[in-house]
Backbone as JSON, one array per atom type, in Angstrom:
{
  "sequence": "LLADIDMSSVNNFTPIGTTSTNAFSATFDGCGNTISGLKVSGVMYAGLFGYVSGGSISRVSVKDVTISGSNYAGGIAGSNNARGLITGGVPIAQVTAATYAGGAAGINYADISNVNNQAPVRANDTLAGGIAGQNAAGGVIDGCRDTNREVYATNGVAGGIAGTNAAGAVIRNAEITAGATVTAANGAAGGFASENSGLIENGTVRG",
  "N": [[8.83, -92.42, -87.93], [8.75, -94.12, -84.97], [9.58, -93.87, -82.37], [11.94, -92.3, -80.1], [15.42, -92.35, -81.04], [18.6, -93.47, -80.16], [21.69, -92.94, -81.44], [24.31, -93.01, -80.72], [26.13, -95.07, -80.59], [26.9, -95.59, -83.15], [29.57, -95.21, -85.24], [30.26, -93.61, -87.57], [27.89, -92.33, -89.36], [26.32, -93.05, -92.46], [24.84, -90.76, -94.55], [21.34, -90.62, -95.48], [20.64, -90.97, -98.76], [23.06, -90.11, -100.61], [24.14, -88.77, -102.85], [23.31, -86.93, -105.91], [22.55, -88.92, -107.66], [21.51, -90.96, -106.14], [19.5, -89.78, -104.6], [17.5, -88.83, -101.72], [14.12, -89.31, -102.05], [11.69, -89.86, -101.0], [9.18, -90.1, -98.38], [9.55, -89.0, -95.1], [8.49, -89.12, -91.87], [8.98, -87.91, -88.8], [7.31, -87.86, -86.63], [7.43, -86.23, -84.41], [9.49, -87.2, -82.87], [12.9, -87.79, -81.63], [16.21, -87.99, -82.86], [19.24, -88.89, -81.54], [22.74, -88.37, -80.77], [23.96, -88.73, -83.23], [26.59, -89.03, -85.62], [28.27, -87.66, -88.29], [30.63, -87.53, -90.85], [33.19, -86.52, -93.22], [32.02, -86.62, -95.78], [30.57, -85.39, -98.88], [27.92, -84.35, -98.9], [26.51, -83.75, -96.02], [24.6, -84.85, -93.28], [21.66, -85.93, -91.44], [20.11, -86.68, -93.57], [21.52, -86.72, -96.82], [21.52, -85.78, -99.71], [18.7, -84.36, -100.85], [15.96, -84.69, -102.98], [12.94, -83.99, -104.19], [11.92, -85.21, -101.97], [10.28, -85.53, -98.74], [10.68, -84.37, -95.48], [9.73, -84.45, -92.23], [8.85, -83.22, -88.97], [10.98, -84.14, -87.29], [13.5, -84.19, -84.86], [16.92, -83.48, -84.14], [19.45, -84.22, -81.83], [22.27, -83.46, -79.79], [24.19, -83.94, -81.78], [26.75, -84.37, -84.23], [27.74, -82.93, -87.14], [29.74, -82.96, -89.89], [30.94, -81.82, -92.85], [32.58, -81.96, -96.06], [31.82, -80.0, -97.83], [28.84, -79.36, -98.14], [26.8, -79.13, -95.41], [24.3, -79.89, -93.05], [22.0, -79.69, -90.27], [19.74, -81.26, -90.66], [19.72, -81.92, -93.47], [22.2, -82.19, -96.06], [21.93, -81.02, -98.64], [19.07, -79.52, -99.91], [17.01, -80.04, -102.44], [15.25, -79.53, -105.63], [11.77, -79.57, -105.24], [11.98, -80.56, -102.72], [11.22, -80.9, -99.23], [11.54, -79.7, -95.99], [10.34, -79.73, -92.82], [9.19, -78.57, -89.65], [11.17, -79.36, -87.7], [13.68, -79.65, -85.04], [16.82, -78.85, -84.93], [19.5, -79.66, -82.86], [22.55, -79.43, -82.75], [26.03, -79.76, -83.73], [27.22, -78.17, -86.41], [29.38, -78.25, -89.13], [31.22, -77.14, -91.94], [33.36, -76.71, -94.81], [32.38, -74.89, -96.73], [28.99, -73.74, -97.2], [27.24, -74.3, -94.78], [24.59, -75.08, -92.64], [21.95, -74.77, -90.19], [19.63, -76.28, -90.69], [19.86, -77.07, -93.44], [22.61, -77.4, -95.7], [22.57, -76.14, -98.23], [19.75, -74.68, -99.84], [17.3, -75.25, -102.19], [14.62, -75.48, -102.31], [11.93, -76.0, -100.15], [11.86, -75.0, -96.8], [10.39, -75.08, -93.7], [9.09, -73.84, -90.61], [11.16, -74.66, -88.88], [13.06, -74.83, -85.98], [16.0, -73.76, -85.23], [18.56, -74.78, -83.1], [21.22, -75.11, -83.25], [24.72, -74.63, -83.21], [26.52, -73.22, -85.89], [29.1, -73.53, -88.25], [31.16, -72.32, -90.78], [34.14, -73.12, -92.14], [35.31, -71.79, -94.19], [33.4, -70.1, -95.97], [29.92, -68.95, -96.2], [27.69, -69.53, -94.1], [24.73, -70.26, -92.29], [21.95, -69.82, -90.06], [19.69, -71.34, -90.69], [20.06, -72.14, -93.43], [23.05, -72.49, -95.34], [23.18, -71.29, -97.85], [20.35, -69.81, -99.31], [19.13, -70.66, -102.14], [18.23, -69.83, -105.61], [14.79, -70.24, -106.08], [14.45, -71.28, -103.59], [12.61, -71.37, -100.53], [12.29, -70.19, -97.35], [10.4, -70.4, -94.57], [8.78, -69.22, -91.72], [10.75, -69.92, -89.84], [13.15, -70.27, -87.12], [16.06, -68.99, -85.48], [17.88, -69.76, -82.71], [19.53, -68.63, -79.95], [22.21, -69.43, -80.55], [25.51, -69.65, -82.08], [26.38, -68.45, -85.28], [28.89, -68.78, -87.57], [31.38, -67.7, -89.84], [34.5, -68.12, -91.3], [35.68, -66.69, -93.43], [33.81, -64.76, -94.13], [30.36, -63.97, -95.13], [27.98, -64.77, -93.44], [24.86, -65.48, -91.98], [21.97, -64.97, -89.91], [19.7, -66.42, -90.64], [20.14, -67.25, -93.36], [23.23, -67.63, -95.11], [23.54, -66.4, -97.66], [20.85, -64.95, -99.48], [19.58, -65.68, -102.39], [18.88, -64.28, -105.7], [15.53, -64.73, -106.63], [14.93, -66.24, -104.43], [13.29, -66.7, -101.22], [12.81, -65.46, -97.96], [10.71, -65.61, -95.29], [8.67, -64.54, -92.53], [10.53, -65.09, -90.53], [12.46, -65.57, -87.5], [14.8, -64.29, -85.22], [16.28, -64.92, -82.2], [17.02, -63.53, -78.93], [20.39, -63.78, -77.9], [21.32, -65.25, -80.03], [24.09, -65.2, -82.16], [25.88, -63.76, -84.88], [28.66, -64.04, -86.84], [31.35, -63.0, -88.89], [34.58, -63.55, -89.59], [36.36, -62.46, -91.49], [34.86, -60.88, -93.27], [31.52, -60.19, -94.43], [28.63, -60.07, -92.32], [25.21, -60.73, -91.48], [21.93, -60.01, -90.08], [19.52, -61.47, -90.91], [20.37, -62.34, -93.45], [23.6, -62.33, -94.9], [24.09, -61.45, -97.49], [21.7, -60.27, -99.74], [19.75, -60.88, -102.47], [17.26, -61.56, -103.06], [14.01, -61.91, -101.68], [13.08, -60.74, -98.53], [10.82, -60.86, -95.95], [8.61, -59.79, -93.34], [10.15, -60.32, -91.01], [11.5, -60.94, -87.69], [13.43, -59.72, -85.04], [14.49, -60.54, -81.9], [15.72, -59.16, -79.02]],
  "CA": [[9.66, -92.77, -86.79], [7.77, -94.42, -83.93], [10.12, -93.58, -81.04], [13.27, -91.7, -80.1], [16.51, -93.27, -81.37], [19.95, -93.08, -79.73], [22.63, -93.47, -82.41], [25.65, -92.69, -80.25], [27.02, -96.21, -80.78], [27.28, -95.66, -84.57], [30.78, -94.4, -85.33], [30.16, -92.6, -88.63], [26.67, -92.67, -90.09], [26.23, -92.67, -93.86], [23.56, -90.08, -94.73], [20.32, -91.21, -96.34], [20.72, -90.22, -100.02], [24.4, -89.52, -100.52], [24.45, -87.92, -104.01], [22.17, -86.66, -106.78], [22.15, -90.14, -108.35], [20.69, -91.78, -105.23], [18.91, -88.8, -103.69], [16.3, -89.19, -100.96], [12.96, -88.75, -102.75], [10.51, -90.47, -100.38], [8.58, -89.33, -97.29], [9.99, -89.39, -93.76], [7.76, -88.4, -90.82], [9.56, -88.22, -87.5], [6.22, -87.94, -85.64], [7.81, -85.48, -83.22], [10.53, -87.9, -82.12], [14.26, -87.24, -81.67], [17.38, -88.84, -83.11], [20.34, -88.29, -80.79], [24.05, -89.0, -80.82], [24.37, -88.99, -84.61], [27.87, -88.47, -86.04], [28.49, -87.76, -89.74], [31.82, -86.78, -91.25], [33.99, -87.0, -94.35], [31.25, -86.79, -97.01], [30.26, -84.13, -99.55], [26.61, -83.89, -98.42], [26.5, -84.3, -94.66], [23.42, -84.61, -92.47], [20.87, -87.15, -91.33], [19.92, -86.9, -95.0], [22.58, -86.06, -97.56], [21.02, -85.07, -100.89], [17.25, -84.53, -100.92], [15.35, -84.18, -104.21], [11.58, -84.5, -104.26], [11.57, -85.91, -100.73], [9.67, -84.77, -97.66], [11.18, -84.72, -94.15], [8.91, -83.66, -91.32], [8.65, -83.47, -87.53], [12.06, -84.89, -86.66], [14.51, -83.38, -84.2], [18.21, -84.13, -83.91], [20.0, -83.69, -80.59], [23.62, -83.92, -79.45], [24.62, -84.49, -83.06], [27.9, -83.7, -84.85], [27.69, -83.04, -88.59], [30.92, -82.32, -90.47], [31.0, -82.14, -94.27], [33.62, -81.28, -96.82], [31.2, -78.78, -98.34], [27.45, -79.1, -97.77], [26.46, -79.77, -94.15], [23.12, -79.35, -92.38], [21.51, -80.49, -89.16], [18.8, -82.23, -91.21], [20.15, -82.36, -94.8], [23.29, -81.45, -96.68], [21.39, -80.23, -99.75], [17.63, -79.69, -100.13], [16.9, -79.67, -103.85], [13.94, -79.31, -106.24], [10.58, -80.22, -104.68], [12.27, -81.07, -101.39], [10.53, -80.22, -98.12], [11.96, -79.95, -94.62], [9.4, -78.95, -92.02], [8.83, -78.91, -88.29], [12.22, -80.02, -86.93], [14.5, -78.87, -84.11], [18.21, -79.3, -84.9], [20.37, -79.29, -81.74], [23.71, -80.14, -83.3], [27.2, -78.97, -84.12], [27.3, -78.3, -87.86], [30.6, -77.65, -89.65], [31.62, -77.45, -93.3], [34.23, -75.69, -95.39], [31.4, -73.93, -97.24], [27.6, -74.19, -97.17], [26.87, -74.9, -93.5], [23.33, -74.53, -92.16], [21.33, -75.51, -89.11], [18.72, -77.27, -91.27], [20.42, -77.58, -94.7], [23.76, -76.64, -96.18], [22.03, -75.29, -99.29], [18.32, -74.93, -100.02], [16.69, -74.85, -103.45], [13.2, -75.84, -102.25], [11.15, -75.45, -99.05], [12.13, -75.29, -95.4], [9.4, -74.34, -92.93], [8.82, -74.12, -89.19], [12.3, -75.28, -88.22], [13.62, -74.04, -84.88], [17.39, -74.18, -85.12], [19.31, -74.54, -81.87], [22.54, -75.68, -83.55], [25.8, -73.74, -83.65], [26.87, -73.49, -87.29], [30.41, -72.95, -88.58], [31.79, -72.54, -92.08], [35.56, -72.83, -92.0], [35.63, -70.81, -95.22], [32.34, -69.1, -96.15], [28.52, -69.36, -96.35], [27.09, -70.14, -92.92], [23.43, -69.69, -91.94], [21.23, -70.51, -88.99], [18.82, -72.34, -91.31], [20.75, -72.65, -94.62], [24.24, -71.73, -95.73], [22.66, -70.45, -98.93], [19.0, -70.01, -99.82], [19.39, -70.46, -103.56], [17.08, -69.51, -106.44], [13.72, -71.21, -105.89], [14.35, -71.65, -102.18], [11.7, -70.63, -99.65], [12.43, -70.46, -95.92], [9.19, -69.77, -94.04], [8.4, -69.51, -90.34], [11.87, -70.58, -89.14], [13.77, -69.5, -86.04], [17.42, -69.3, -85.04], [17.72, -69.54, -81.28], [20.55, -68.69, -78.9], [23.42, -70.13, -80.97], [26.43, -68.87, -82.91], [26.63, -68.73, -86.7], [30.23, -68.22, -87.77], [32.1, -67.99, -91.08], [35.86, -67.61, -91.18], [35.97, -65.72, -94.49], [32.67, -63.94, -94.5], [29.06, -64.45, -95.57], [27.27, -65.47, -92.37], [23.58, -64.86, -91.7], [21.19, -65.63, -88.88], [18.82, -67.39, -91.3], [20.9, -67.8, -94.49], [24.42, -66.85, -95.44], [23.06, -65.55, -98.74], [19.5, -65.17, -100.0], [19.86, -65.4, -103.79], [17.78, -63.83, -106.54], [14.53, -65.78, -106.79], [14.75, -66.94, -103.16], [12.43, -65.98, -100.29], [12.8, -65.71, -96.52], [9.56, -64.89, -94.72], [8.19, -64.91, -91.19], [11.66, -65.65, -89.78], [12.71, -64.95, -86.2], [16.09, -64.48, -84.58], [16.02, -64.62, -80.8], [18.12, -63.01, -78.11], [21.43, -64.76, -77.64], [21.87, -65.73, -81.3], [25.14, -64.32, -82.65], [26.3, -64.0, -86.25], [30.01, -63.48, -86.94], [32.21, -63.33, -90.02], [35.88, -63.05, -89.17], [37.03, -61.68, -92.53], [33.9, -60.5, -94.29], [30.24, -59.62, -94.05], [27.64, -60.85, -91.57], [23.93, -60.04, -91.43], [20.96, -60.58, -89.16], [18.79, -62.53, -91.61], [21.28, -62.83, -94.48], [24.73, -61.45, -95.15], [23.87, -60.88, -98.82], [20.32, -60.52, -100.14], [19.31, -60.48, -103.81], [15.89, -62.06, -103.19], [12.98, -61.25, -100.9], [12.97, -61.02, -97.1], [9.66, -60.14, -95.47], [7.97, -60.13, -92.06], [11.12, -60.89, -90.09], [11.52, -60.42, -86.33], [14.63, -59.91, -84.24], [14.18, -60.32, -80.49], [16.96, -59.06, -78.31]],
  "C": [[8.75, -92.95, -85.58], [8.26, -94.12, -82.52], [11.45, -92.86, -81.2], [14.33, -92.77, -80.41], [17.83, -92.67, -80.89], [20.94, -93.76, -80.67], [24.08, -93.23, -82.0], [26.63, -93.84, -80.43], [27.48, -96.37, -82.23], [28.44, -94.7, -84.79], [30.69, -93.29, -86.36], [29.0, -92.99, -89.55], [26.76, -92.21, -91.54], [24.87, -92.02, -94.09], [22.62, -90.83, -95.67], [20.26, -90.38, -97.62], [22.02, -89.47, -100.11], [24.74, -88.57, -101.66], [23.18, -87.7, -104.83], [21.68, -87.93, -107.47], [21.38, -91.11, -107.45], [20.07, -90.9, -104.15], [17.73, -89.38, -102.92], [15.11, -88.52, -101.61], [11.65, -89.31, -102.2], [9.95, -89.54, -99.3], [9.06, -89.89, -95.95], [9.26, -88.51, -92.76], [8.33, -88.84, -89.48], [8.54, -88.3, -86.38], [6.58, -87.26, -84.33], [8.89, -86.12, -82.38], [11.92, -87.33, -82.41], [15.28, -88.32, -81.96], [18.57, -88.17, -82.44], [21.63, -89.06, -81.03], [24.59, -89.28, -82.2], [25.7, -88.32, -84.91], [28.04, -88.74, -87.53], [29.71, -86.94, -90.09], [32.39, -87.36, -92.54], [33.22, -87.23, -95.63], [30.92, -85.42, -97.59], [28.97, -83.52, -99.02], [26.36, -84.54, -97.06], [25.24, -83.86, -93.92], [22.77, -85.94, -92.18], [20.51, -87.62, -92.73], [21.02, -86.13, -95.74], [22.03, -85.17, -98.65], [19.54, -85.39, -101.01], [16.74, -83.92, -102.21], [13.97, -84.81, -104.36], [11.13, -85.24, -103.03], [10.99, -84.97, -99.69], [10.17, -85.29, -96.32], [10.44, -83.84, -93.14], [9.02, -84.15, -89.88], [9.72, -84.37, -86.92], [13.06, -83.89, -86.08], [15.79, -84.19, -84.08], [18.88, -83.43, -82.73], [21.35, -84.31, -80.3], [24.26, -84.63, -80.64], [25.8, -83.69, -83.57], [27.88, -83.99, -86.34], [28.87, -82.27, -89.16], [31.06, -82.76, -91.92], [32.11, -81.41, -94.96], [33.08, -80.01, -97.45], [29.81, -78.58, -97.75], [27.09, -79.87, -96.49], [25.26, -79.08, -93.52], [22.67, -80.26, -91.27], [20.52, -81.54, -89.6], [19.32, -82.78, -92.54], [21.33, -81.53, -95.31], [22.8, -80.52, -97.76], [19.92, -80.56, -99.95], [17.31, -79.14, -101.51], [15.44, -79.63, -104.32], [12.87, -80.19, -105.63], [10.86, -80.89, -103.33], [11.55, -80.26, -100.32], [11.13, -80.67, -96.8], [11.06, -79.1, -93.73], [9.3, -79.5, -90.6], [9.89, -79.62, -87.47], [12.93, -79.07, -85.98], [15.92, -79.44, -84.15], [18.93, -78.76, -83.65], [21.67, -80.05, -82.01], [24.88, -79.19, -83.43], [27.4, -79.22, -85.61], [28.51, -77.55, -88.38], [30.83, -78.09, -91.08], [32.62, -76.4, -93.76], [33.38, -74.55, -95.93], [30.01, -74.57, -97.15], [27.27, -74.99, -95.9], [25.59, -74.25, -93.0], [22.72, -75.38, -91.07], [20.38, -76.58, -89.61], [19.31, -77.9, -92.52], [21.62, -76.74, -95.11], [23.37, -75.67, -97.27], [20.59, -75.68, -99.54], [17.84, -74.37, -101.35], [15.16, -75.01, -103.41], [12.56, -75.21, -101.01], [11.63, -75.95, -97.69], [11.16, -74.44, -94.58], [9.36, -74.8, -91.49], [9.92, -74.94, -88.52], [12.84, -74.32, -87.17], [15.06, -74.49, -84.66], [17.99, -73.8, -83.78], [20.72, -75.08, -82.01], [23.55, -74.57, -83.82], [26.29, -74.18, -85.02], [28.19, -72.8, -87.6], [30.81, -73.33, -90.0], [33.26, -72.16, -91.94], [36.08, -71.92, -93.1], [34.49, -69.78, -95.27], [30.97, -69.77, -96.27], [28.01, -70.21, -95.18], [25.76, -69.46, -92.62], [22.74, -70.49, -90.87], [20.28, -71.58, -89.51], [19.5, -72.96, -92.53], [21.98, -71.81, -94.92], [23.93, -70.8, -96.89], [21.22, -70.83, -99.22], [19.05, -69.64, -101.29], [18.1, -70.15, -104.32], [16.03, -70.62, -106.35], [13.52, -71.62, -104.46], [13.39, -70.75, -101.41], [11.94, -71.11, -98.22], [11.32, -69.69, -95.22], [8.96, -70.21, -92.59], [9.49, -70.18, -89.52], [12.49, -69.65, -88.11], [15.21, -69.95, -85.85], [17.52, -68.84, -83.59], [19.03, -69.71, -80.52], [21.81, -69.46, -79.28], [24.26, -69.24, -81.88], [26.43, -69.38, -84.34], [27.92, -68.02, -87.06], [30.8, -68.64, -89.13], [33.48, -67.34, -91.0], [36.13, -66.5, -92.19], [34.72, -65.03, -95.02], [31.46, -64.71, -94.94], [28.43, -65.38, -94.53], [25.97, -64.73, -92.09], [22.79, -65.65, -90.67], [20.23, -66.67, -89.44], [19.54, -68.04, -92.48], [22.14, -66.95, -94.73], [24.14, -65.89, -96.58], [21.64, -65.95, -99.1], [19.54, -64.72, -101.46], [18.64, -64.81, -104.5], [16.82, -64.99, -106.79], [14.31, -66.62, -105.55], [13.97, -66.06, -102.19], [12.7, -66.44, -98.86], [11.63, -64.92, -95.95], [9.23, -65.44, -93.33], [9.3, -65.55, -90.35], [11.85, -64.89, -88.47], [14.1, -65.3, -85.72], [15.95, -64.03, -83.14], [17.26, -64.07, -80.1], [19.12, -64.12, -77.82], [22.02, -65.36, -78.89], [22.91, -64.73, -81.79], [25.57, -64.75, -84.04], [27.62, -63.28, -86.46], [30.69, -63.93, -88.22], [33.58, -62.71, -89.74], [36.5, -62.12, -90.2], [36.08, -61.27, -93.64], [32.61, -60.04, -93.68], [29.36, -60.61, -93.3], [26.36, -60.05, -91.51], [22.94, -60.75, -90.54], [20.17, -61.72, -89.77], [19.65, -63.15, -92.7], [22.41, -61.82, -94.66], [24.56, -60.73, -96.48], [22.47, -61.25, -99.27], [20.06, -59.98, -101.54], [17.87, -60.93, -104.06], [14.93, -61.24, -102.37], [13.05, -61.72, -99.45], [11.8, -60.21, -96.57], [9.18, -60.7, -94.13], [8.93, -60.83, -91.1], [11.08, -60.19, -88.73], [12.84, -60.73, -85.68], [14.26, -59.58, -82.8], [15.48, -60.28, -79.71], [16.87, -58.07, -77.17]]
}
């Protein structure tokens, strides 16, 4: 990406890579630029990218963006799957899904690193996280921050970094800053993860 892009004139953007059969599997380098005004709604995998498998997304920020998915919604990608990489972005968005809502990805099976989430995240049912709604088996979230925003799940399972950190998943070197709030109206909420069956190490909470 060679410059900032304003997409506010696009009514409803179709994510890049909408399903597993046409997943994004290439390389996208935002070069530190920002995509603003993006609106995505009414799809299963909602984000700038929908379904990522074997693809690399780096150094792109999204600002003043509204992402609303039926299930998997993320500020960068709806679902980050095997060999996927999301690194070095700043989501500043409103992310909403019934389940699996995350500031960077709705669900993560691969690698997310050095993302600074500034997006409020809401799951109208369950599984909301500042970085990923669920960090699934094989997922690694490293060096990410959740900053000054609300993570909310109506029926529980909300975490500052991930709603759940599954067996075989890792969260390391994560930071939650002052002003970030994690709320589950009818269930469990946690600072880094509401439910942890994997590994969480070297985390910092600043408040």
